C-alpha positions in Angstrom: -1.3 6.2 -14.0 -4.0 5.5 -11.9 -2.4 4.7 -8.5 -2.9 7.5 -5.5 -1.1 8.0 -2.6 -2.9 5.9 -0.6 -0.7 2.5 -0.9 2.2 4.7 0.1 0.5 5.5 3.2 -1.5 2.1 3.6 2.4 0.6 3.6 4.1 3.2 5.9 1.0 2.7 8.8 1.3 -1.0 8.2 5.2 -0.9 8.6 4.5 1.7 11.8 2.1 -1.0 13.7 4.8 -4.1 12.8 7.8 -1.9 14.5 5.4 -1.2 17.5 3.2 -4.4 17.2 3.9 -4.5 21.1 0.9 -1.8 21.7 -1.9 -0.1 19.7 -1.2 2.8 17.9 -3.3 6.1 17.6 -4.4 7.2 14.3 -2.3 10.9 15.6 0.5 8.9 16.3 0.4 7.5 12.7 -0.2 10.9 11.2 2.5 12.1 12.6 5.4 10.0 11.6 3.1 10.8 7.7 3.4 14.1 8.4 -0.4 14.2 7.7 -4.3 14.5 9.0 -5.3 11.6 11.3 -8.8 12.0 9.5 -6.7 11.1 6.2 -4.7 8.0 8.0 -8.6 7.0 9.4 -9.9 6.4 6.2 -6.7 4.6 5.2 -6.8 2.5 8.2 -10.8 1.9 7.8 -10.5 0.5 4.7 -7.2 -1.9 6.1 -10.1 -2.9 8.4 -12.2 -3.9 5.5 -9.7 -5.9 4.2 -9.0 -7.6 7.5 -5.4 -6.1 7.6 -5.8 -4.3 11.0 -8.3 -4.2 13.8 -9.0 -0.9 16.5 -10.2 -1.0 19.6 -12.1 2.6 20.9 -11.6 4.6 24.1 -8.8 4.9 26.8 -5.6 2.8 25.7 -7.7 2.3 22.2 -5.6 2.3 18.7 -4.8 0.4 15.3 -3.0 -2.9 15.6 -2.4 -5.1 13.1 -5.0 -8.4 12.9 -2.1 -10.4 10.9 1.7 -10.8 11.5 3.7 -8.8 9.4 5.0 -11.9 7.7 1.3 -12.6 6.6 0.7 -8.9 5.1 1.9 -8.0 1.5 2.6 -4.3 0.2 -0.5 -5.9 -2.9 -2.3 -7.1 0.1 -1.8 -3.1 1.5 -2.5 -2.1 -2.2 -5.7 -3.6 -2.6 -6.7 -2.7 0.4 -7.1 1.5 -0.4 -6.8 1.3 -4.1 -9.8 1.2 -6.9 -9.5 0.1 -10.3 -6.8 -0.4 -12.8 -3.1 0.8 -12.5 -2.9 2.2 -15.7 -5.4 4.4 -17.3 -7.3 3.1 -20.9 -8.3 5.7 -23.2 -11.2 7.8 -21.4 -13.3 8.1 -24.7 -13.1 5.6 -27.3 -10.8 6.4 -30.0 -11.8 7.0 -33.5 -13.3 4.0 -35.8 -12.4 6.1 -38.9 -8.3 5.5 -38.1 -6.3 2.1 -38.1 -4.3 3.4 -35.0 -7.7 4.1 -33.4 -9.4 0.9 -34.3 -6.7 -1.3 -32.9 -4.9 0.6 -30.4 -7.3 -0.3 -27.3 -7.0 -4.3 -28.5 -3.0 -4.1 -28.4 -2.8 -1.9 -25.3 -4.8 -3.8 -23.3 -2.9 -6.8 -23.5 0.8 -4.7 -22.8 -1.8 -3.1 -19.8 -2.8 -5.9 -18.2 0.7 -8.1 -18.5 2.1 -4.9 -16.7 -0.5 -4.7 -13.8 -0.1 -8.5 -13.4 4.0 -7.9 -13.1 3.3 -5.3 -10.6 0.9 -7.5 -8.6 2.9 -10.3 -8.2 6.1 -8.2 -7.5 4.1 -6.5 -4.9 2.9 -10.0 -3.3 6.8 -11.1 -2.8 7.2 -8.7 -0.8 5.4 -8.3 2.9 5.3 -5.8 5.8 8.2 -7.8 8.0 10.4 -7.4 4.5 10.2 -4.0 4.9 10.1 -3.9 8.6 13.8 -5.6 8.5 15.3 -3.5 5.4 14.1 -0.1 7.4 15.6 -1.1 10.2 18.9 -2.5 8.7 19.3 1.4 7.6 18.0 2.8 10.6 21.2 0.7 12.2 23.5 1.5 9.7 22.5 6.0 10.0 23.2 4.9 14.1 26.6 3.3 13.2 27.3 6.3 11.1 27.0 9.2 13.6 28.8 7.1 16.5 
C-alpha cells in the first residue's frame, strides 16, 4: 500500500486543535502528544494549511488552530490534505505481453483498485474530526471512571 504515516498524524493534530480549539496550539505542543519532531508536525500542518484545514498565526501567543469546525473537517478531508497518489500500488513495470495473466491483469486490477480506494474515500468522508473528538473522549471518561 501506498498510504504513509502522515494521515495518522494529519488526524491526531487535527483532533488535538478540536479538544483545545479554545487557544492556538504550538507545533511542540503537537509533537509532543505524537511523540515526534515539531519540524515533522510543521510540514504536516503546512500542508493542512494548503488545504485550508488550519490556519497559524507567528510570534508571541502564535500557533495552529483550526480554520473549520471540527464538524466541517473529515479524516479524507485530513487524508487528502498530506497524502499523494493512489492508495494502493499498480504494478511498477508493466507486466509481460507474452502471458495471458500479464496481459490482463492491470485491466482487472484496476477496476477491484479503484472500487476499493472509492470505499475507503467515502468511509473516510462519514466520518469528521468532532466524530472522533467525542469517541476519544467518551473513552477518556470511561479510563477516569475506571481508576475512581
Amino acid at each position: 500500500m501506498a498510504v504513509s504515516s502522515r494521515s495518522a498524524v494529519a488526524i491526531h493534530a487535527l483532533t488535538m486543535l478540536a479538544r483545545w480549539n479554545d487557544r492556538s496550539l504550538t507545533s511542540a505542543e503537537i509533537a509532543d502528544s505524537l511523540a515526534s519532531n515539531p519540524v515533522l508536525v510543521r510540514r504536516i500542518l503546512g500542508s493542512l494549511r494548503n488545504a485550508g484545514l488550519v490556519w497559524s498565526t507567528e510570534g508571541r501567543g502564535g500557533g495552529w488552530s483550526l480554520a473549520r469546525t471540527p464538524r466541517e473537517i473529515t479524516l479524507h478531508d485530513a487524508y487528502a490534505a498530506v497524502e499523494e497518489g493512489r492508495i494502493l500500488s499498480r504494478h511498477a513495470h508493466p507486466p509481460s505481453d507474452a502471458c495471458e495473466v500479464g496481459r490482463n491483469i492491470s485491466a482487472v486490477l484496476e477496476v477491484e483498485f479503484r472500487d476499493a480506494e472509492r470505499a475507503m474515500e467515502e468511509r473516510l468522508g462519514r466520518t469528521t474530526i468532532a466524530d472522533l473528538l467525542r469517541r476519544m473522549l467518551a473513552i477518556e471518561h470511561e479510563l477516569a471512571s475506571a481508576n475512581r
